[in-house]
Amino acid sequence: MTATTDAVPTDDLTTEVTSCLEEHWDPDLTVEEWWDRLGRSGWAVPTWPVEWYGKGLSRAEGVRVMQTIGTFGALGAPGGLGTLLAGPTIIVHGTEEQKQRYLLDIVTGRKAWCQLFSEPGAGSDLAGLNTRAERDGDEWVVNGQKVWTSGGHWSDLGMLLARTDPDVAKHQGITYFALDMHQAGVEIRPLRELTGRAMFNEVFLTDVRVPNDAAIGGLNNGWAVANTTLMFERSGLGAGGGGGSVAALPGTVGGDLARRAGDFLRTRDLTSGGGGGSPTSVQQLAALARGNGTIADAEVRQQLAQLYTLNEIARYTNLRQRALSRAGGEIPGLGNIAKLSMSRILRLSRDLSGRILGPYATLHAYDAADAETLAAATEGAVQPGVTESMLFAQAPQIYGGTDEIQHNILGERVLGLPKEPNADKGKAFRELPKNG
Ligand SMILES: Cc1cc2nc3c(=O)[nH]c(=O)nc-3n(C[C@H](O)[C@H](O)[C@H](O)COP(=O)(O)OP(=O)(O)OC[C@H]3O[C@@H](n4cnc5c(N)ncnc54)[C@H](O)[C@@H]3O)c2cc1C
C-alpha cells in the first residue's frame, strides 16, 4: 500500500485497495477490529493527507475506493460527521497535539462526533449564536441550547460553537471547541422528523466543562473554523458524502463496535429507504415506471430525462473540477453549486416518485411490520424505500445552509454582487437585539 498524491489510474487503485482487503478483511472480526485495520491502512479516509491516516487522494478517487470496498464485500469505512466534518476541520486548524488526540479515533470509528452549531435563534444567522463559554482556570464553563443536532444521541464528541467574547462584533467573539458529550449537564432530547425517525436532537448544555486545549483554531477564531466545517459540509453532502451507506454506527454509544463486522453486510431492510439521504436512482424510478405502466405518461418520461440530465451535469462538473484541480485551479463556489444541485435533484426525484407511484405515494411504512402489511394489502405497490426518500427530500434544502443562503453566498462572494444590508456591522454582540 503506497501513498500517493497524484491521480491514480482506476485499475491500479482498485488493485491496491483489493489487495489490502484480501489481506485484512475478515467478516468474523468485530467492527472495532476491522475499522482499526482499515483506518490504520489509510483506506478508511483516503482523501486525508498521508501523514494523517489518508492517501492524499482526490474526492473522485476516494469515491472509487469506497465502491471497491463495497464491491469486494467488506464493511465500508466509518461514516458520520467525524470523517465528514470534524476530522477535515482539525486537519486544517488543529494543533499537532490535537491531531494526535482526535484523528485516529475518527478514522477507526472509535469516537463519533456531532455538530453543535445551530440554536433556536441562530440557524442561517449562525454568528448570532447565544451559547456562552466562560473561562474558569484551564477550563471553560458552557451554558446554552443547541438544536437539530444530527446524531447527538450517539456521539462521543461535539463540534461546539460558543461565544467567548460578547464585547466584540458577533463574528469575532466565537470559539470552536471539541466538547466531551459524556458529562453531567449535557442533556439530549430527540426530535422526531417527517420520516418517523429521530435522527436529530435538542441539546441543552448546563455548566458543562471543556478544557482550554480543546479549542480548535485558537480563542475567538471560531467563525473561520466553522466556515471550514461548513465548506466541507457543502462539498461533502453535494458529492453524496456522509457515509450514510454504512450500516454500522461509529462511536462508543451506538453499540455496534463490539458486533461482528460481517453481520452488517446483510441486504438493507426495505424500510431503511435511502438511508435518510440517498436519492432513489433514475434507473430505479425508470424500472418502477415501466413496471406499473406510468412510463406511458409523457411527463414521467420528460422528468426521467431531466433527472438523468441533472445527474450527468453534476457528474461532469465533478470531472471538470478534477481536471482543473490537477492544473492547480478550481471552480469558484463549487461546494455551494454542488449542494444546490443535490437538493434540486432530490426534489425532482421526490416529485417524479409521486407521479409514478400515484396514490400509493401517500402510504408509507415506518417499520418492517408496516412494510409487510402494506405490501400484502397493495400487492407490493407500496414502496417504503422510495417514500422514505420522498419524505427526506425536504431536508437537504435546509441543512448545511439553506438554498437561499447558498444563493446569497454565490451572489456576494463569487459573482461580486452588492452585499445584503447589515445593521449589525461594527456593533458588539452584547448590544445587538436578541430573538426571544
Ligand atoms: C436534516 C437536518 C439536519 C441538521 N443537522 C444539523 C446538525 O447536525 N447540527 C447543526 O448545528 N444544525 C443542523 N441542522 C440545522 C440547519 O443547519 C439549520 O436548520 C439551517 O441552517 C437553517 O436554519 P434555521 O432552521 O434556523 O432557519 P432560519 O435561518 O430561521 O431560516 C428560515 C427561512 O428563512 C430563509 N432565510 C434566512 N436568512 C436569509 C437570508 N439572509 N436571505 C434569504 N433567505 C434567508 C431561510 O433560507 C429559510 O427558508 C440540520 C437541519 C436539518 C434539516
Short mmCIF file of N, CA, C and O in Angstrom, two decimals, residues 309-426:
data_model
loop_
_atom_site.label_atom_id
_atom_site.label_comp_id
_atom_site.label_asym_id
_atom_site.label_seq_id
_atom_site.Cartn_x
_atom_site.Cartn_y
_atom_site.Cartn_z
N THR A 309 -30.39 14.08 -16.79
CA THR A 309 -29.55 15.19 -17.26
C THR A 309 -28.90 15.92 -16.08
O THR A 309 -27.70 16.21 -16.11
N LEU A 310 -29.71 16.18 -15.04
CA LEU A 310 -29.14 16.90 -13.88
C LEU A 310 -28.03 16.08 -13.22
O LEU A 310 -27.00 16.62 -12.80
N ASN A 311 -28.24 14.76 -13.12
CA ASN A 311 -27.20 13.91 -12.55
C ASN A 311 -25.94 13.93 -13.40
O ASN A 311 -24.82 13.95 -12.88
N GLU A 312 -26.14 13.91 -14.73
CA GLU A 312 -24.97 13.93 -15.62
C GLU A 312 -24.23 15.26 -15.52
O GLU A 312 -23.00 15.30 -15.50
N ILE A 313 -24.98 16.37 -15.41
CA ILE A 313 -24.34 17.68 -15.28
C ILE A 313 -23.49 17.70 -14.01
O ILE A 313 -22.35 18.16 -14.01
N ALA A 314 -24.07 17.14 -12.91
CA ALA A 314 -23.31 17.11 -11.64
C ALA A 314 -22.05 16.27 -11.82
O ALA A 314 -20.96 16.63 -11.34
N ARG A 315 -22.17 15.16 -12.54
CA ARG A 315 -21.00 14.29 -12.74
C ARG A 315 -19.94 15.00 -13.58
O ARG A 315 -18.75 14.99 -13.26
N TYR A 316 -20.39 15.69 -14.64
CA TYR A 316 -19.42 16.40 -15.49
C TYR A 316 -18.78 17.57 -14.74
O TYR A 316 -17.61 17.87 -14.93
N THR A 317 -19.56 18.21 -13.86
CA THR A 317 -18.98 19.31 -13.07
C THR A 317 -17.85 18.76 -12.19
O THR A 317 -16.78 19.37 -12.05
N ASN A 318 -18.09 17.57 -11.60
CA ASN A 318 -17.04 16.95 -10.78
C ASN A 318 -15.81 16.62 -11.62
O ASN A 318 -14.68 16.83 -11.18
N LEU A 319 -16.05 16.10 -12.83
CA LEU A 319 -14.92 15.76 -13.69
C LEU A 319 -14.14 17.02 -14.07
O LEU A 319 -12.91 17.04 -14.09
N ARG A 320 -14.91 18.10 -14.34
CA ARG A 320 -14.26 19.38 -14.71
C ARG A 320 -13.40 19.87 -13.54
O ARG A 320 -12.27 20.30 -13.71
N GLN A 321 -13.97 19.75 -12.32
CA GLN A 321 -13.22 20.19 -11.15
C GLN A 321 -11.95 19.34 -10.97
O GLN A 321 -10.89 19.85 -10.63
N ARG A 322 -12.08 18.03 -11.24
CA ARG A 322 -10.91 17.15 -11.10
C ARG A 322 -9.80 17.59 -12.04
O ARG A 322 -8.65 17.70 -11.66
N ALA A 323 -10.19 17.85 -13.30
CA ALA A 323 -9.20 18.26 -14.29
C ALA A 323 -8.58 19.59 -13.89
O ALA A 323 -7.36 19.79 -13.95
N LEU A 324 -9.45 20.51 -13.42
CA LEU A 324 -8.95 21.83 -13.02
C LEU A 324 -8.01 21.74 -11.83
O LEU A 324 -6.97 22.40 -11.79
N SER A 325 -8.37 20.89 -10.84
CA SER A 325 -7.52 20.86 -9.64
C SER A 325 -6.18 20.24 -9.96
O SER A 325 -5.17 20.59 -9.35
N ARG A 326 -6.12 19.32 -10.95
CA ARG A 326 -4.81 18.80 -11.36
C ARG A 326 -3.95 19.92 -11.95
O ARG A 326 -2.75 19.92 -11.82
N ALA A 327 -4.63 20.89 -12.57
CA ALA A 327 -3.88 22.01 -13.17
C ALA A 327 -3.73 23.16 -12.18
O ALA A 327 -3.31 24.25 -12.53
N GLY A 328 -4.13 22.92 -10.90
CA GLY A 328 -3.96 23.93 -9.85
C GLY A 328 -5.09 24.94 -9.79
O GLY A 328 -4.97 25.97 -9.13
N GLY A 329 -6.22 24.68 -10.45
CA GLY A 329 -7.34 25.64 -10.44
C GLY A 329 -8.54 25.12 -9.67
O GLY A 329 -8.48 24.03 -9.10
N GLU A 330 -9.59 25.91 -9.65
CA GLU A 330 -10.83 25.45 -9.01
C GLU A 330 -12.03 26.17 -9.61
O GLU A 330 -11.88 27.26 -10.17
N ILE A 331 -13.21 25.56 -9.48
CA ILE A 331 -14.44 26.23 -9.92
C ILE A 331 -14.92 27.06 -8.73
O ILE A 331 -15.22 26.50 -7.67
N PRO A 332 -14.99 28.39 -8.86
CA PRO A 332 -15.41 29.20 -7.71
C PRO A 332 -16.82 28.80 -7.26
O PRO A 332 -17.70 28.58 -8.08
N GLY A 333 -16.99 28.64 -5.94
CA GLY A 333 -18.30 28.32 -5.38
C GLY A 333 -18.77 26.90 -5.66
O GLY A 333 -19.96 26.61 -5.54
N LEU A 334 -17.84 26.01 -5.98
CA LEU A 334 -18.26 24.64 -6.36
C LEU A 334 -19.06 23.95 -5.25
O LEU A 334 -20.06 23.30 -5.52
N GLY A 335 -18.61 24.13 -3.99
CA GLY A 335 -19.32 23.48 -2.88
C GLY A 335 -20.77 23.93 -2.83
O GLY A 335 -21.69 23.12 -2.64
N ASN A 336 -21.00 25.24 -2.99
CA ASN A 336 -22.37 25.77 -2.96
C ASN A 336 -23.18 25.24 -4.14
O ASN A 336 -24.33 24.86 -3.99
N ILE A 337 -22.53 25.21 -5.31
CA ILE A 337 -23.21 24.73 -6.52
C ILE A 337 -23.58 23.26 -6.35
O ILE A 337 -24.69 22.83 -6.66
N ALA A 338 -22.62 22.48 -5.80
CA ALA A 338 -22.86 21.03 -5.64
C ALA A 338 -24.03 20.79 -4.69
O ALA A 338 -24.88 19.94 -4.91
N LYS A 339 -24.08 21.59 -3.62
CA LYS A 339 -25.15 21.38 -2.65
C LYS A 339 -26.51 21.78 -3.25
O LYS A 339 -27.50 21.09 -3.07
N LEU A 340 -26.53 22.89 -3.98
CA LEU A 340 -27.78 23.31 -4.63
C LEU A 340 -28.24 22.27 -5.64
O LEU A 340 -29.43 21.94 -5.73
N SER A 341 -27.29 21.72 -6.37
CA SER A 341 -27.63 20.74 -7.39
C SER A 341 -28.20 19.48 -6.74
O SER A 341 -29.22 18.93 -7.17
N MET A 342 -27.56 19.04 -5.63
CA MET A 342 -28.03 17.85 -4.93
C MET A 342 -29.46 18.07 -4.40
O MET A 342 -30.33 17.22 -4.55
N SER A 343 -29.72 19.26 -3.83
CA SER A 343 -31.05 19.46 -3.25
C SER A 343 -32.11 19.54 -4.36
O SER A 343 -33.22 19.07 -4.21
N ARG A 344 -31.73 20.08 -5.53
CA ARG A 344 -32.67 20.15 -6.65
C ARG A 344 -32.97 18.73 -7.19
O ARG A 344 -34.11 18.39 -7.49
N ILE A 345 -31.91 17.92 -7.30
CA ILE A 345 -32.10 16.55 -7.80
C ILE A 345 -33.03 15.77 -6.86
O ILE A 345 -33.93 15.05 -7.30
N LEU A 346 -32.85 15.94 -5.55
CA LEU A 346 -33.70 15.20 -4.61
C LEU A 346 -35.16 15.66 -4.68
O LEU A 346 -36.07 14.85 -4.56
N ARG A 347 -35.37 16.95 -4.91
CA ARG A 347 -36.76 17.43 -5.01
C ARG A 347 -37.43 16.92 -6.29
O ARG A 347 -38.57 16.51 -6.29
N LEU A 348 -36.66 16.93 -7.38
CA LEU A 348 -37.22 16.44 -8.64
C LEU A 348 -37.53 14.94 -8.51
O LEU A 348 -38.57 14.46 -8.96
N SER A 349 -36.59 14.23 -7.87
CA SER A 349 -36.79 12.80 -7.67
C SER A 349 -38.04 12.55 -6.82
O SER A 349 -38.83 11.63 -7.09
N ARG A 350 -38.26 13.40 -5.81
CA ARG A 350 -39.47 13.29 -4.97
C ARG A 350 -40.73 13.47 -5.82
O ARG A 350 -41.65 12.66 -5.77
N ASP A 351 -40.74 14.53 -6.65
CA ASP A 351 -41.95 14.82 -7.43
C ASP A 351 -42.22 13.71 -8.46
O ASP A 351 -43.36 13.30 -8.67
N LEU A 352 -41.15 13.24 -9.07
CA LEU A 352 -41.29 12.18 -10.06
C LEU A 352 -41.76 10.88 -9.39
O LEU A 352 -42.64 10.19 -9.92
N SER A 353 -41.22 10.59 -8.22
CA SER A 353 -41.66 9.38 -7.49
C SER A 353 -43.15 9.46 -7.23
O SER A 353 -43.88 8.48 -7.38
N GLY A 354 -43.62 10.65 -6.83
CA GLY A 354 -45.04 10.83 -6.55
C GLY A 354 -45.89 10.58 -7.79
O GLY A 354 -46.95 9.96 -7.73
N ARG A 355 -45.40 11.04 -8.92
CA ARG A 355 -46.14 10.85 -10.17
C ARG A 355 -46.19 9.37 -10.55
O ARG A 355 -47.20 8.87 -11.03
N ILE A 356 -45.07 8.70 -10.34
CA ILE A 356 -45.01 7.27 -10.72
C ILE A 356 -45.86 6.41 -9.77
O ILE A 356 -46.59 5.53 -10.19
N LEU A 357 -45.76 6.68 -8.48
CA LEU A 357 -46.49 5.84 -7.51
C LEU A 357 -47.96 6.21 -7.41
O LEU A 357 -48.78 5.41 -6.95
N GLY A 358 -48.30 7.43 -7.83
CA GLY A 358 -49.70 7.86 -7.76
C GLY A 358 -50.19 7.82 -6.31
O GLY A 358 -49.44 8.17 -5.39
N PRO A 359 -51.41 7.34 -6.09
CA PRO A 359 -51.96 7.36 -4.72
C PRO A 359 -51.13 6.54 -3.73
O PRO A 359 -51.14 6.82 -2.53
N TYR A 360 -50.38 5.55 -4.24
CA TYR A 360 -49.57 4.73 -3.32
C TYR A 360 -48.45 5.54 -2.67
O TYR A 360 -47.89 5.13 -1.66
N ALA A 361 -48.14 6.70 -3.24
CA ALA A 361 -47.09 7.54 -2.65
C ALA A 361 -47.54 8.12 -1.31
O ALA A 361 -46.73 8.62 -0.53
N THR A 362 -48.86 8.07 -1.05
CA THR A 362 -49.34 8.62 0.22
C THR A 362 -49.28 7.59 1.35
O THR A 362 -49.60 7.90 2.49
N LEU A 363 -48.88 6.36 1.02
CA LEU A 363 -48.78 5.31 2.05
C LEU A 363 -47.31 5.06 2.36
O LEU A 363 -46.53 4.75 1.46
N HIS A 364 -46.93 5.18 3.63
CA HIS A 364 -45.52 4.96 3.97
C HIS A 364 -45.40 3.96 5.11
O HIS A 364 -46.16 4.03 6.09
N ALA A 365 -44.45 3.05 4.97
CA ALA A 365 -44.20 2.07 6.04
C ALA A 365 -43.10 2.60 6.94
O ALA A 365 -42.01 2.89 6.48
N TYR A 366 -43.42 2.75 8.22
CA TYR A 366 -42.43 3.30 9.15
C TYR A 366 -41.55 2.22 9.77
O TYR A 366 -40.53 2.52 10.37
N ASP A 367 -41.96 0.96 9.66
CA ASP A 367 -41.11 -0.12 10.16
C ASP A 367 -41.39 -1.39 9.35
O ASP A 367 -42.25 -1.40 8.46
N ALA A 368 -40.66 -2.46 9.69
CA ALA A 368 -40.75 -3.68 8.90
C ALA A 368 -42.17 -4.27 8.94
O ALA A 368 -42.67 -4.77 7.93
N ALA A 369 -42.83 -4.16 10.11
CA ALA A 369 -44.18 -4.72 10.23
C ALA A 369 -45.14 -3.96 9.31
O ALA A 369 -45.94 -4.56 8.59
N ASP A 370 -45.05 -2.62 9.33
CA ASP A 370 -45.87 -1.79 8.43
C ASP A 370 -45.62 -2.18 6.97
O ASP A 370 -46.54 -2.28 6.16
N ALA A 371 -44.33 -2.39 6.65
CA ALA A 371 -43.95 -2.69 5.26
C ALA A 371 -44.63 -3.97 4.82
O ALA A 371 -45.17 -4.05 3.70
N GLU A 372 -44.66 -4.97 5.69
CA GLU A 372 -45.27 -6.25 5.35
C GLU A 372 -46.77 -6.10 5.13
O GLU A 372 -47.32 -6.56 4.13
N THR A 373 -47.42 -5.41 6.08
CA THR A 373 -48.88 -5.24 5.99
C THR A 373 -49.24 -4.48 4.71
O THR A 373 -50.16 -4.88 3.98
N LEU A 374 -48.54 -3.38 4.45
CA LEU A 374 -48.87 -2.56 3.28
C LEU A 374 -48.59 -3.31 1.99
O LEU A 374 -49.35 -3.22 1.03
N ALA A 375 -47.48 -4.06 1.96
CA ALA A 375 -47.14 -4.81 0.75
C ALA A 375 -48.25 -5.83 0.46
O ALA A 375 -48.68 -5.98 -0.69
N ALA A 376 -48.73 -6.50 1.53
CA ALA A 376 -49.78 -7.51 1.33
C ALA A 376 -51.07 -6.85 0.85
O ALA A 376 -51.74 -7.32 -0.08
N ALA A 377 -51.42 -5.69 1.46
CA ALA A 377 -52.69 -5.03 1.13
C ALA A 377 -52.69 -4.42 -0.26
O ALA A 377 -53.75 -4.25 -0.86
N THR A 378 -51.51 -4.07 -0.77
CA THR A 378 -51.46 -3.36 -2.06
C THR A 378 -50.76 -4.17 -3.15
O THR A 378 -50.38 -3.64 -4.18
N GLU A 379 -50.58 -5.43 -2.87
CA GLU A 379 -49.88 -6.34 -3.79
C GLU A 379 -48.53 -5.77 -4.22
O GLU A 379 -48.17 -5.76 -5.40
N GLY A 380 -47.81 -5.23 -3.25
CA GLY A 380 -46.44 -4.77 -3.49
C GLY A 380 -46.34 -3.40 -4.12
O GLY A 380 -45.25 -2.94 -4.46
N ALA A 381 -47.47 -2.70 -4.27
CA ALA A 381 -47.41 -1.39 -4.94
C ALA A 381 -46.79 -0.32 -4.04
O ALA A 381 -46.27 0.68 -4.52
N VAL A 382 -46.81 -0.51 -2.72
CA VAL A 382 -46.21 0.47 -1.81
C VAL A 382 -44.70 0.29 -1.82
O VAL A 382 -44.20 -0.83 -1.83
N GLN A 383 -43.97 1.38 -1.85
CA GLN A 383 -42.51 1.34 -1.97
C GLN A 383 -41.89 2.11 -0.81
O GLN A 383 -41.58 3.30 -0.93
N PRO A 384 -41.66 1.46 0.35
CA PRO A 384 -41.19 2.20 1.52
C PRO A 384 -39.86 2.92 1.31
O PRO A 384 -39.67 4.03 1.81
N GLY A 385 -38.97 2.29 0.52
CA GLY A 385 -37.67 2.95 0.27
C GLY A 385 -37.86 4.25 -0.48
O GLY A 385 -37.23 5.27 -0.20
N VAL A 386 -38.76 4.22 -1.47
CA VAL A 386 -38.99 5.41 -2.30
C VAL A 386 -39.70 6.49 -1.49
O VAL A 386 -39.32 7.67 -1.54
N THR A 387 -40.72 6.10 -0.71
CA THR A 387 -41.44 7.13 0.04
C THR A 387 -40.55 7.72 1.14
O THR A 387 -40.66 8.89 1.47
N GLU A 388 -39.62 6.92 1.68
CA GLU A 388 -38.69 7.49 2.68
C GLU A 388 -37.83 8.58 2.02
O GLU A 388 -37.64 9.66 2.58
N SER A 389 -37.33 8.30 0.82
CA SER A 389 -36.55 9.33 0.11
C SER A 389 -37.40 10.56 -0.17
O SER A 389 -36.92 11.69 -0.09
N MET A 390 -38.69 10.33 -0.50
CA MET A 390 -39.58 11.46 -0.76
C MET A 390 -39.76 12.32 0.49
O MET A 390 -39.74 13.55 0.43
N LEU A 391 -39.94 11.66 1.64
CA LEU A 391 -40.15 12.41 2.88
C LEU A 391 -38.88 13.16 3.28
O LEU A 391 -38.92 14.27 3.80
N PHE A 392 -37.72 12.53 3.00
CA PHE A 392 -36.46 13.16 3.41
C PHE A 392 -36.05 14.31 2.47
O PHE A 392 -35.23 15.15 2.84
N ALA A 393 -36.68 14.36 1.28
CA ALA A 393 -36.23 15.33 0.27
C ALA A 393 -36.38 16.79 0.71
O ALA A 393 -35.80 17.69 0.11
N GLN A 394 -37.17 17.01 1.77
CA GLN A 394 -37.34 18.39 2.27
C GLN A 394 -36.06 18.85 3.00
O GLN A 394 -35.82 20.06 3.12
N ALA A 395 -35.28 17.90 3.51
CA ALA A 395 -34.17 18.26 4.40
C ALA A 395 -32.96 18.92 3.72
O ALA A 395 -32.44 19.92 4.21
N PRO A 396 -32.50 18.37 2.57
CA PRO A 396 -31.23 18.90 2.02
C PRO A 396 -31.28 20.38 1.64
O PRO A 396 -30.25 21.04 1.58
N GLN A 397 -32.49 20.91 1.37
CA GLN A 397 -32.52 22.34 1.04
C GLN A 397 -32.40 23.20 2.31
O GLN A 397 -32.37 24.41 2.24
N ILE A 398 -32.36 22.54 3.48
CA ILE A 398 -32.25 23.29 4.75
C ILE A 398 -30.88 23.08 5.41
O ILE A 398 -30.20 24.03 5.77
N TYR A 399 -30.46 21.80 5.54
CA TYR A 399 -29.24 21.59 6.35
C TYR A 399 -27.97 22.05 5.61
O TYR A 399 -27.96 22.17 4.40
N GLY A 400 -26.94 22.32 6.42
CA GLY A 400 -25.67 22.76 5.83
C GLY A 400 -25.79 24.14 5.19
O GLY A 400 -24.97 24.51 4.34
N GLY A 401 -26.79 24.94 5.59
CA GLY A 401 -27.04 26.25 4.97
C GLY A 401 -28.14 26.08 3.94
O GLY A 401 -28.01 25.25 3.02
N THR A 402 -29.25 26.83 4.07
CA THR A 402 -30.40 26.65 3.18
C THR A 402 -30.03 27.05 1.74
O THR A 402 -29.02 27.71 1.50
N ASP A 403 -30.91 26.66 0.81
CA ASP A 403 -30.68 27.02 -0.60
C ASP A 403 -30.56 28.53 -0.76
O ASP A 403 -29.75 29.02 -1.55
N GLU A 404 -31.40 29.28 -0.02
CA GLU A 404 -31.34 30.75 -0.14
C GLU A 404 -29.96 31.27 0.29
O GLU A 404 -29.39 32.16 -0.35
N ILE A 405 -29.44 30.67 1.35
CA ILE A 405 -28.12 31.11 1.83
C ILE A 405 -27.02 30.74 0.82
O ILE A 405 -26.10 31.53 0.56
N GLN A 406 -27.15 29.56 0.19
CA GLN A 406 -26.16 29.19 -0.86
C GLN A 406 -26.21 30.21 -2.00
O GLN A 406 -25.18 30.64 -2.52
N HIS A 407 -27.44 30.61 -2.37
CA HIS A 407 -27.56 31.61 -3.44
C HIS A 407 -26.94 32.94 -3.01
O HIS A 407 -26.26 33.60 -3.81
N ASN A 408 -27.18 33.33 -1.75
CA ASN A 408 -26.58 34.59 -1.26
C ASN A 408 -25.05 34.53 -1.36
O ASN A 408 -24.40 35.48 -1.79
N ILE A 409 -24.48 33.38 -0.93
CA ILE A 409 -23.02 33.26 -0.93
C ILE A 409 -22.49 33.35 -2.37
O ILE A 409 -21.53 34.07 -2.65
N LEU A 410 -23.17 32.62 -3.28
CA LEU A 410 -22.71 32.66 -4.68
C LEU A 410 -22.81 34.09 -5.23
O LEU A 410 -21.90 34.58 -5.91
N GLY A 411 -23.92 34.76 -4.89
CA GLY A 411 -24.12 36.13 -5.40
C GLY A 411 -23.05 37.07 -4.86
O GLY A 411 -22.41 37.81 -5.61
N GLU A 412 -22.84 37.01 -3.54
CA GLU A 412 -21.95 38.00 -2.92
C GLU A 412 -20.48 37.66 -3.09
O GLU A 412 -19.67 38.52 -3.43
N ARG A 413 -20.12 36.37 -2.83
CA ARG A 413 -18.69 36.06 -2.81
C ARG A 413 -18.15 35.61 -4.15
O ARG A 413 -16.97 35.74 -4.41
N VAL A 414 -19.01 35.03 -5.01
CA VAL A 414 -18.50 34.53 -6.29
C VAL A 414 -18.77 35.53 -7.41
O VAL A 414 -17.90 35.87 -8.18
N LEU A 415 -20.01 36.06 -7.45
CA LEU A 415 -20.36 36.98 -8.54
C LEU A 415 -20.05 38.43 -8.20
O LEU A 415 -20.13 39.30 -9.07
N GLY A 416 -19.75 38.70 -6.91
CA GLY A 416 -19.39 40.07 -6.52
C GLY A 416 -20.58 41.03 -6.50
O GLY A 416 -20.41 42.24 -6.67
N LEU A 417 -21.80 40.50 -6.32
CA LEU A 417 -22.98 41.37 -6.25
C LEU A 417 -22.97 42.14 -4.92
O LEU A 417 -22.29 41.73 -3.97
N PRO A 418 -23.75 43.23 -4.82
CA PRO A 418 -23.75 44.00 -3.57
C PRO A 418 -24.20 43.14 -2.40
O PRO A 418 -25.08 42.29 -2.55
N LYS A 419 -23.60 43.34 -1.23
CA LYS A 419 -23.94 42.56 -0.04
C LYS A 419 -25.29 42.97 0.51
O LYS A 419 -25.72 44.10 0.31
N GLU A 420 -25.91 42.04 1.26
CA GLU A 420 -27.16 42.37 1.95
C GLU A 420 -26.88 43.50 2.94
O GLU A 420 -25.79 43.52 3.55
N PRO A 421 -27.85 44.40 3.20
CA PRO A 421 -27.63 45.43 4.22
C PRO A 421 -27.37 44.77 5.57
O PRO A 421 -27.97 43.74 5.88
N ASN A 422 -26.43 45.31 6.35
CA ASN A 422 -26.08 44.68 7.62
C ASN A 422 -26.04 45.72 8.73
O ASN A 422 -25.07 46.46 8.90
N ALA A 423 -27.15 45.77 9.50
CA ALA A 423 -27.26 46.78 10.56
C ALA A 423 -26.37 46.42 11.76
O ALA A 423 -26.13 47.27 12.62
N ASP A 424 -25.87 45.16 11.82
CA ASP A 424 -25.08 44.73 12.98
C ASP A 424 -23.61 45.16 12.89
O ASP A 424 -22.87 45.07 13.86
N LYS A 425 -23.20 45.59 11.71
CA LYS A 425 -21.78 45.79 11.45
C LYS A 425 -21.13 46.70 12.49
O LYS A 425 -21.63 47.78 12.77
N GLY A 426 -20.01 46.25 13.04
CA GLY A 426 -19.24 47.07 13.95
C GLY A 426 -19.77 47.10 15.37
O GLY A 426 -19.10 47.58 16.28
#
